[in-house]
Short mmCIF file of C-alpha atoms in Angstrom, two decimals:
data_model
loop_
_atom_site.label_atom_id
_atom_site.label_comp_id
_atom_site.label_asym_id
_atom_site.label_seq_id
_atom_site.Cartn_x
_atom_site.Cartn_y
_atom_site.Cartn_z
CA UNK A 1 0.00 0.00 0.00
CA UNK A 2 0.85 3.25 -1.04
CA UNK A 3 0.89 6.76 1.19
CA UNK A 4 -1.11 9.93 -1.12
CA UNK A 5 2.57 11.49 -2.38
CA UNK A 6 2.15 13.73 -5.07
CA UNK A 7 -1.44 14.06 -4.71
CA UNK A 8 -4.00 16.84 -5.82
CA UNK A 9 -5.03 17.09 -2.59
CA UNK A 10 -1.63 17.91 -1.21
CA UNK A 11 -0.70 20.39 -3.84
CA UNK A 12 -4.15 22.38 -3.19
CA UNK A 13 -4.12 23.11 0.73
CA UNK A 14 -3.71 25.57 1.76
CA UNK A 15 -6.63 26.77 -0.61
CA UNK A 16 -6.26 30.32 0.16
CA UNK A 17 -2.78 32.41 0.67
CA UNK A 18 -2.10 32.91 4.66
CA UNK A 19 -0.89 36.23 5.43
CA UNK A 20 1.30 35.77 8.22
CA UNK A 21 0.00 37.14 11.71
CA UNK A 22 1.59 37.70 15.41
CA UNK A 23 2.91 35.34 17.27
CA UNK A 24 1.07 34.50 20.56
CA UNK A 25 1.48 35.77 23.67
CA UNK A 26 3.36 33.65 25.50
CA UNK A 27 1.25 34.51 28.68
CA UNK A 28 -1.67 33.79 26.80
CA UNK A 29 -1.18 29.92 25.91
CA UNK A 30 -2.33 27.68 28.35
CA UNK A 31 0.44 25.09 28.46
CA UNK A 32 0.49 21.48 28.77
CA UNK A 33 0.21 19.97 32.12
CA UNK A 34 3.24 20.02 33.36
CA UNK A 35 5.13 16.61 34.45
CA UNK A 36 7.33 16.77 37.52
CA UNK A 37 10.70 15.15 36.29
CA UNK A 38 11.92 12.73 39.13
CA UNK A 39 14.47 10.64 36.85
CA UNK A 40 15.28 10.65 32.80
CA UNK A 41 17.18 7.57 32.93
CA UNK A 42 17.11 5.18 30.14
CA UNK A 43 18.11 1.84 29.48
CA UNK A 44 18.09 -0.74 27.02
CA UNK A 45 15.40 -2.50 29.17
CA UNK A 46 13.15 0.55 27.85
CA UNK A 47 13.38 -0.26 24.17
CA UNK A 48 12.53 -4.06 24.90
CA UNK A 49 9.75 -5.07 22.75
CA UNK A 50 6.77 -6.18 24.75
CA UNK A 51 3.93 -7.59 22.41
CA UNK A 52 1.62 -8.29 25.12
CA UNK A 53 -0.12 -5.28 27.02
CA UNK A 54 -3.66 -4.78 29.77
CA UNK A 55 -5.81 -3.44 26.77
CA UNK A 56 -5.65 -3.03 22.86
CA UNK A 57 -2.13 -1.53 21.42
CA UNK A 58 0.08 -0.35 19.47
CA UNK A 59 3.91 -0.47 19.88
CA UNK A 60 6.25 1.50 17.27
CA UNK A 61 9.81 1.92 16.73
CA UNK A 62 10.54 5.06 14.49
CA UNK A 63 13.76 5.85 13.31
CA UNK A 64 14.21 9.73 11.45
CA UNK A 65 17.07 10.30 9.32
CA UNK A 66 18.15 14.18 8.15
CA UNK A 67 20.96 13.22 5.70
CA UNK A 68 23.30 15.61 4.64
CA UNK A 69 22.11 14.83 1.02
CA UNK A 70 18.69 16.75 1.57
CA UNK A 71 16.85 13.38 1.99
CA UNK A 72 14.67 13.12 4.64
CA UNK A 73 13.22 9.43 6.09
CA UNK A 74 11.12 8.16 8.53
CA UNK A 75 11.50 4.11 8.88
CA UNK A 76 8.71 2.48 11.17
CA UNK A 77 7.93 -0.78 12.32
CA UNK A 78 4.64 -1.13 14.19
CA UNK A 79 3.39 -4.57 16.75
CA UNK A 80 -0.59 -4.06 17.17
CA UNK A 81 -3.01 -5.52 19.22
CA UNK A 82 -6.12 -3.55 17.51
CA UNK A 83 -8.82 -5.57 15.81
CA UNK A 84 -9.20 -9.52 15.90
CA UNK A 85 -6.05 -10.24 15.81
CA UNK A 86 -2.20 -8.85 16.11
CA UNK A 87 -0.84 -7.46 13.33
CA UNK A 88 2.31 -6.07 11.45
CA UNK A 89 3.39 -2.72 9.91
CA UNK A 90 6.37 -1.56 7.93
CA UNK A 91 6.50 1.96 6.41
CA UNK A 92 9.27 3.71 5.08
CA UNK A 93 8.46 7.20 3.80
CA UNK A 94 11.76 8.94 1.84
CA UNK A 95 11.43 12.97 0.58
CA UNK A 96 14.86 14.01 -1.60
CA UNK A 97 15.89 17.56 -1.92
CA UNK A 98 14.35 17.88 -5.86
CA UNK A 99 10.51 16.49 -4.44
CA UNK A 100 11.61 13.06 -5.03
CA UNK A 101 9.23 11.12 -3.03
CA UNK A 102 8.65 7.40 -2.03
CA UNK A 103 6.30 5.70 0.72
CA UNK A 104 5.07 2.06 1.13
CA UNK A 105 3.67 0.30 3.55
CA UNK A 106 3.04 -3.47 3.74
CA UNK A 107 1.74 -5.97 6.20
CA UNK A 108 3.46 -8.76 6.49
CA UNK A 109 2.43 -12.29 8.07
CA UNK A 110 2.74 -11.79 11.91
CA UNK A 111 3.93 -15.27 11.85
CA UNK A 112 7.66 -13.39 10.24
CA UNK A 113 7.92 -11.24 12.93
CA UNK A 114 11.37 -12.68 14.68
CA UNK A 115 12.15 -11.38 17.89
CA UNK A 116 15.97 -11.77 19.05
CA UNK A 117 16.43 -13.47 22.39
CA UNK A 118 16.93 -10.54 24.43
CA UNK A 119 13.89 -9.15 23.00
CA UNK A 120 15.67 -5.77 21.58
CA UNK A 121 16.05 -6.80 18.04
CA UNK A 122 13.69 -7.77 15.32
CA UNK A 123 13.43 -9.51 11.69
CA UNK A 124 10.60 -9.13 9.60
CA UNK A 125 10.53 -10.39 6.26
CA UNK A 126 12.93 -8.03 4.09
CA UNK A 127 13.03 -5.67 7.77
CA UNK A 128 15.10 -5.83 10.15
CA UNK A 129 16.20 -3.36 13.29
CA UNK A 130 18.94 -4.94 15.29
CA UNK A 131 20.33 -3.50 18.61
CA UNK A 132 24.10 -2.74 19.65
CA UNK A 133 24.61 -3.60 22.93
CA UNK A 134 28.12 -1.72 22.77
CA UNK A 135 27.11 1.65 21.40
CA UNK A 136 23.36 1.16 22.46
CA UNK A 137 22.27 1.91 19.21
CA UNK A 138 20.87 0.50 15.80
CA UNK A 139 21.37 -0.92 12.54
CA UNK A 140 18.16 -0.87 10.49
CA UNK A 141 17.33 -2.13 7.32
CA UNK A 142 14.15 -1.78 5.41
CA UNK A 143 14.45 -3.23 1.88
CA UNK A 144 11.60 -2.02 -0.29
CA UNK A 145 14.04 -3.44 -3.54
CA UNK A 146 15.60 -1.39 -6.09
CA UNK A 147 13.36 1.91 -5.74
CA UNK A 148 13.69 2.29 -2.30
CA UNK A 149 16.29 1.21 0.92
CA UNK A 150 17.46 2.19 4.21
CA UNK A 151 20.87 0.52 5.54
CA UNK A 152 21.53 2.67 8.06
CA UNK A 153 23.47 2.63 11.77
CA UNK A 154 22.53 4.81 14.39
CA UNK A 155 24.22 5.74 17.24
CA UNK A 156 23.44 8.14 19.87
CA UNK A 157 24.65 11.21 20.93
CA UNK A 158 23.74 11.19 24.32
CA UNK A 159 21.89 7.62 24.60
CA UNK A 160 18.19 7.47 25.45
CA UNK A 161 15.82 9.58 27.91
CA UNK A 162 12.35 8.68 29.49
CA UNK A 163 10.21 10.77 31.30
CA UNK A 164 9.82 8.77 34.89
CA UNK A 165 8.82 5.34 34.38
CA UNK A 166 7.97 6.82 30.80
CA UNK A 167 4.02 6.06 31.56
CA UNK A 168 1.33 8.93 30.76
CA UNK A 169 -1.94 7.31 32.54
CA UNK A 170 -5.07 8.69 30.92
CA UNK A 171 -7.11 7.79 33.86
CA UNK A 172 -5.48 6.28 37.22
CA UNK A 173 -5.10 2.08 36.02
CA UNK A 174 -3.35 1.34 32.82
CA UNK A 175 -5.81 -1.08 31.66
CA UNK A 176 -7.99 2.57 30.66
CA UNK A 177 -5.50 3.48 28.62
CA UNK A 178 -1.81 4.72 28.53
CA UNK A 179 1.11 6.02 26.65
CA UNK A 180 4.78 5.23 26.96
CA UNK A 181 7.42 6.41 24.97
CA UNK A 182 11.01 6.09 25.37
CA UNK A 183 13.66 8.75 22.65
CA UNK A 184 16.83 9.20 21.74
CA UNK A 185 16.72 12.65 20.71
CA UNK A 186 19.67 12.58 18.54
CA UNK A 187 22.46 10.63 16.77
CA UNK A 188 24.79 10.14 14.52
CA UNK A 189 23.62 8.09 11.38
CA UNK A 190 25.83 6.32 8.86
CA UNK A 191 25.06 3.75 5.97
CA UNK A 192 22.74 3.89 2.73
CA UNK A 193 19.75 5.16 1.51
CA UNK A 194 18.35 4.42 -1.83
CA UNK A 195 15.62 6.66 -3.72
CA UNK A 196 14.15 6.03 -6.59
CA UNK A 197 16.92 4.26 -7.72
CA UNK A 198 19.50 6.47 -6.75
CA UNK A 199 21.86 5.62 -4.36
CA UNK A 200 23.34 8.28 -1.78
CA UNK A 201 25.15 8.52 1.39
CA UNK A 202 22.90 8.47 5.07
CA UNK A 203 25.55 10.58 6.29
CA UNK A 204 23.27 12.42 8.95
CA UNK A 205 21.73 12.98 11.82
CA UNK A 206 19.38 10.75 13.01
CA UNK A 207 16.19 10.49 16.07
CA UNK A 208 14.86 7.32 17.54
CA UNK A 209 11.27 6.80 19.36
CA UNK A 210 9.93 4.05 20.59
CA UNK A 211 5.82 4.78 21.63
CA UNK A 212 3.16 1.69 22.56
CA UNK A 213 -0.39 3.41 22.80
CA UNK A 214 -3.11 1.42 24.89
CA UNK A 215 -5.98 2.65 23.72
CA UNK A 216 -4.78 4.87 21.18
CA UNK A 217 -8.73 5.76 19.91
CA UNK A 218 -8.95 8.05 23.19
CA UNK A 219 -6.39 10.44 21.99
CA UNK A 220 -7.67 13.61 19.94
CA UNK A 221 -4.80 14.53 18.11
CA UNK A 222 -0.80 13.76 18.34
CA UNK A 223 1.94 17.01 17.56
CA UNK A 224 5.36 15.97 16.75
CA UNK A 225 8.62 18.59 15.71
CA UNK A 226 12.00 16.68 14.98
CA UNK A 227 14.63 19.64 14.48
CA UNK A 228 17.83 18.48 13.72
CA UNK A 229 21.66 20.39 12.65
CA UNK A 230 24.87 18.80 13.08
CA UNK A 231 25.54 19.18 16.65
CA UNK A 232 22.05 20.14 18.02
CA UNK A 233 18.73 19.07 17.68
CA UNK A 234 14.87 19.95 19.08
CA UNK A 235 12.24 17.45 19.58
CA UNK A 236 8.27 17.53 20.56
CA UNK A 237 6.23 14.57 21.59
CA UNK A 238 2.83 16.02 22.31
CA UNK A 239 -0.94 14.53 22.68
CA UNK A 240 -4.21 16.18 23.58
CA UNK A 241 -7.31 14.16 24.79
CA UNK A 242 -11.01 15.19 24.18
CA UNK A 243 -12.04 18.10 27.24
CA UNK A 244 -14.76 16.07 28.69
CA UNK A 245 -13.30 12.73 28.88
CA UNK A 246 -12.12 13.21 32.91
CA UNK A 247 -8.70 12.20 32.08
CA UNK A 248 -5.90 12.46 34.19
CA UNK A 249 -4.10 15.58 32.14
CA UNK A 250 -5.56 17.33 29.18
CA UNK A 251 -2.74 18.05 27.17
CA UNK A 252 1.13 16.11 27.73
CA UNK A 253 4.10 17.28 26.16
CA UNK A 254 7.36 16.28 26.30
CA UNK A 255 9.99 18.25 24.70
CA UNK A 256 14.20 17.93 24.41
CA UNK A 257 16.97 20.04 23.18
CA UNK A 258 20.12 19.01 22.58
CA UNK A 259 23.36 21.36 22.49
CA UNK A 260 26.89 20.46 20.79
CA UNK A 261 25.96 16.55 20.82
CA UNK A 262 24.94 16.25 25.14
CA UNK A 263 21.05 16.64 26.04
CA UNK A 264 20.59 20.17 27.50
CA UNK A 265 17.20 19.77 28.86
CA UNK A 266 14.43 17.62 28.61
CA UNK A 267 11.16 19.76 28.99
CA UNK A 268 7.36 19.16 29.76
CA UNK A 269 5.61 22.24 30.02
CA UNK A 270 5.19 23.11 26.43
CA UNK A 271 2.48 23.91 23.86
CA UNK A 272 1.67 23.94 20.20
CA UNK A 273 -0.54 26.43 19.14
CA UNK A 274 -2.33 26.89 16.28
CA UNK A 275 -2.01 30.25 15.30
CA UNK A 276 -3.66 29.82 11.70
CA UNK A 277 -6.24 27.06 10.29
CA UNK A 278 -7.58 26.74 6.84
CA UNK A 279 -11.30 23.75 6.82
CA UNK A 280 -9.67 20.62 4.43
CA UNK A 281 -13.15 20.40 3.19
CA UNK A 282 -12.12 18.17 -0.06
CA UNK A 283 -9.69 15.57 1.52
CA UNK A 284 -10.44 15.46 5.74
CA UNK A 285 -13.11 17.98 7.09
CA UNK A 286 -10.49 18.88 9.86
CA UNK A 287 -9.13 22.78 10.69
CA UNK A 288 -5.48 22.28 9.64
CA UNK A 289 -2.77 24.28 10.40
CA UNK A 290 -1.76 26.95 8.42
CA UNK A 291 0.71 28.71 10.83
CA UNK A 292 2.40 27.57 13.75
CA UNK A 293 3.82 28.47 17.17
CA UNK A 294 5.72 25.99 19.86
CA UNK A 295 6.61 26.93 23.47
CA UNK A 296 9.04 24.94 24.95
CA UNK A 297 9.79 25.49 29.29
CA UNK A 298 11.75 23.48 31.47
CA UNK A 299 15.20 23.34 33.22
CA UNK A 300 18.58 22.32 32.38
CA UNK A 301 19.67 18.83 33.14
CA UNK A 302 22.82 20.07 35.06
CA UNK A 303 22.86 23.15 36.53
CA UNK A 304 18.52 23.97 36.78
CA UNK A 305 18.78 26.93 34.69
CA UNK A 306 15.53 28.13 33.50
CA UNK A 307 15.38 27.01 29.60
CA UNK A 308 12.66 28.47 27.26
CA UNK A 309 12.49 27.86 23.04
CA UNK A 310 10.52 29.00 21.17
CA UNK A 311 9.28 28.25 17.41
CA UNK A 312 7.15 30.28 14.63
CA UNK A 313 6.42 29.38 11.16
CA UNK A 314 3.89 29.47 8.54
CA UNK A 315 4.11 26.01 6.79
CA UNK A 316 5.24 26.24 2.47
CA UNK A 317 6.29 22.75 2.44
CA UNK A 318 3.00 19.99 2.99
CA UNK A 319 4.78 16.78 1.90
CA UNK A 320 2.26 14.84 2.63
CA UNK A 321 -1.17 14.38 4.34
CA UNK A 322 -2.48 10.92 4.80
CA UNK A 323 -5.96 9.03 5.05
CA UNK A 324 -4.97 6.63 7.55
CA UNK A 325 -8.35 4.09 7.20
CA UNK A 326 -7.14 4.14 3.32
CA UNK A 327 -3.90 2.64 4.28
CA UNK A 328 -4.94 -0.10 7.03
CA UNK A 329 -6.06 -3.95 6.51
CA UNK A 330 -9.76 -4.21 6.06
CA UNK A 331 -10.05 -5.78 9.94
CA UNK A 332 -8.01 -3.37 11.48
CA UNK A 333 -10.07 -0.48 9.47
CA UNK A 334 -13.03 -1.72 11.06
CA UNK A 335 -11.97 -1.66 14.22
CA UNK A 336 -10.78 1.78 14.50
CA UNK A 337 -13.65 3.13 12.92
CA UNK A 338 -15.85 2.11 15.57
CA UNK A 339 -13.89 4.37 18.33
CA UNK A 340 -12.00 7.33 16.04
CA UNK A 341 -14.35 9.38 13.83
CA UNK A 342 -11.70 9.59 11.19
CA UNK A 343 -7.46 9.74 11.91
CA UNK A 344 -5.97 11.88 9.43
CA UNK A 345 -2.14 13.30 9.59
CA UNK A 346 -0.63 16.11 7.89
CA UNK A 347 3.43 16.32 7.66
CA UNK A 348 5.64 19.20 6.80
CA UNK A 349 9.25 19.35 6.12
CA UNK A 350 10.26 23.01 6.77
CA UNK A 351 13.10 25.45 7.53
CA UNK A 352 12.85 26.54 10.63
CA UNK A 353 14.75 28.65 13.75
CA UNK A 354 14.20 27.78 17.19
CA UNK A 355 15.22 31.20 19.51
CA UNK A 356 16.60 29.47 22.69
CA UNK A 357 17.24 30.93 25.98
CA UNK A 358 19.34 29.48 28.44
CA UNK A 359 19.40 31.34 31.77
CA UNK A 360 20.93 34.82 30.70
CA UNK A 361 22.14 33.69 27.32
CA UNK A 362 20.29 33.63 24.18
CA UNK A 363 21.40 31.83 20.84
CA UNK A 364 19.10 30.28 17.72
CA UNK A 365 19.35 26.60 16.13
CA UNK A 366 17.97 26.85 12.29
CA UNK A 367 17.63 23.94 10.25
CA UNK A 368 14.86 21.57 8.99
CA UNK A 369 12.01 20.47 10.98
CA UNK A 370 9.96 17.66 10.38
CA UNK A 371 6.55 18.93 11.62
CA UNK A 372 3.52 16.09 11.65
CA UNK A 373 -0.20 17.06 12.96
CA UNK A 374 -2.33 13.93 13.48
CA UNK A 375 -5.83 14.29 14.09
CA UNK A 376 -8.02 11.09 15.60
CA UNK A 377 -11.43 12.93 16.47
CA UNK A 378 -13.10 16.24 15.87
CA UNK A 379 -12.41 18.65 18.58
CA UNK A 380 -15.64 19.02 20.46
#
């Protein structure tokens, strides 16, 4: 199966030109609640695949790779619990400097899906993502044959980094639902990548994230930045949930910067806001974002110094926005439709500069952000 690349639909949103207009106030957003940080340790026992969890699921391994070349991928393997029966996903999305563009995702028999011994490395078919216990990294390889393939190593910068136990409880038990997520916010990427043909260097820098969602149909809608330059690097990990549900926290967000190759800070009272939207009447019926602002707040891992960033764009660069129901088996479809109105993501690939302040000193990171909006229900 086959994401929309190169669509109408893509090329015609925004319908109408967006005049830029003023940022927010930052006194004015109401920010996500904010998580009390009593440990970011990591280990490998974090990035352990489970496969068995209290309620339906979904556990993902992500891998993001900003090449030097220009090319942009996002390499994803995906365990699920939702519907009748578990099931597998491999995508592997590639965007080259010129608008080259290739995406596929497949299904394979769950019966292929190999897990190593220790339970941190997996073969699937023509995919595989093996773990080094040495560097605590990856090698990944996702072989979509002579258009398309990602040989790639990754190893971090600064390791990995949860947030606690790395457990965001929707309600107080995790059999109501639950997300955990576990990132390495930035490393150093060597290998392959071929697109369209073409092969070029993965010379890069690279982001990891490994996310299971219990009950991923109570979520309204996920917001995701992955900034990355040579030696720094800004991520966002952020979900709302519906206003009236009586969940534990309306809106988390977990945010990291990393400075000269070391994790800075690791923050989780931010916000993306929504300064623009345009209705995409033809393709989802949701208010999409036409210009954007992120907050980022927290403290420095080392010394506690007060750590703010902040982000502003209007988006020129939609690569993609994606009917998710279109692109899942027929069971699974079914099964999603009876909890989420319609799921729906839009991705950008942008330049960007995030204005940092770090105690008394102030200095920018510009590069190109990866930018995805997912929406899972209308906002009521």
């Amino acid at each position: 199966m086959s994401w929309l690349f190169g669509t109408e639909e893509v090329k015609t949103f925004p319908k109408t030109p967006v005049v830029r207009q003023p940022d927010p106030v930052a006194s004015d957003i109401l920010l996500s609640d904010e998580l009390s940080i009593e440990s970011l340790a990591a280990t490998s026992d974090d990035v352990k695949w489970q496969l068995e969890y209290p309620t339906a699921a979904t556990e993902a391994f992500t891998f993001y790779i900003t090449a030097d070349s220009g090319i942009y991928v996002l390499a994803q393997m995906v365990y699920s619990t939702l519907g009748l029966a578990p099931s597998v996903q491999m995508t592997c999305r590639l965007y080259g400097p010129n608008k080259e563009k290739f995406a596929q995702t497949l299904a394979p028999a769950t019966t292929s899906f190999l897990l190593s011994d220790d339970k941190l490395s997996v073969t699937c078919e023509q995919f595989s993502i093996n773990h080094n216990a040495a560097t605590g990294g990856y090698h990944i390889l996702f072989n979509l044959g002579e258009e398309a393939t990602v040989d790639a190593v990754f190893e971090p910068a600064d390791g990995l980094f949860k947030v606690n136990d790395g457990k965001s409880l929707y309600h107080e038990t995790e059999t109501e639902g639950y997300i955990q997520t576990a990132y390495m916010p930035k490393a150093k990427v060597t290998g392959s990548i071929t697109l369209k043909g073409v092969k070029s260097d993965a010379k890069g820098s690279g982001m990891f994230l490994r996310a299971i969602q219990c009950k991923p149909q109570c979520v309204q809608k996920f917001n995701f930045v992955n900034l990355q330059t040579a030696n720094d690097a800004v991520m966002l990990y952020e979900f709302e949930m519906p206003k009236d549900g009586g969940y534990k926290a309306s809106c988390v967000s977990i945010g990291a910067i990393v400075r000269n190759g070391k994790t800075l800070a690791v923050t989780t009272k931010n916000k993306s806001v929504f300064v623009q939207k345009q209705l995409d009447e033809d393709f989802s019926g949701y208010d999409v974002p036409t210009q954007l602002f992120y907050t980022w707040n927290g403290k420095t891992k080392e010394t506690g110094e007060d750590v703010r960033i902040e982000m502003s764009l209007v988006q020129t660069n939609l690569v993609d926005k994606i009917d998710v129901l279109a692109e899942l088996p027929y069971l699974l479809r079914v099964f999603i439709q009876t909890f989420i109105t319609a799921p729906f993501l839009y991705q950008w690939f942008e330049e960007v500069t995030a204005k940092v302040t770090v105690g008394s000193e102030e200095f920018e990171i510009r590069g190109k952000a990866f930018i995805e909006c997912s929406f899972l229900m209308a906002e009521y």
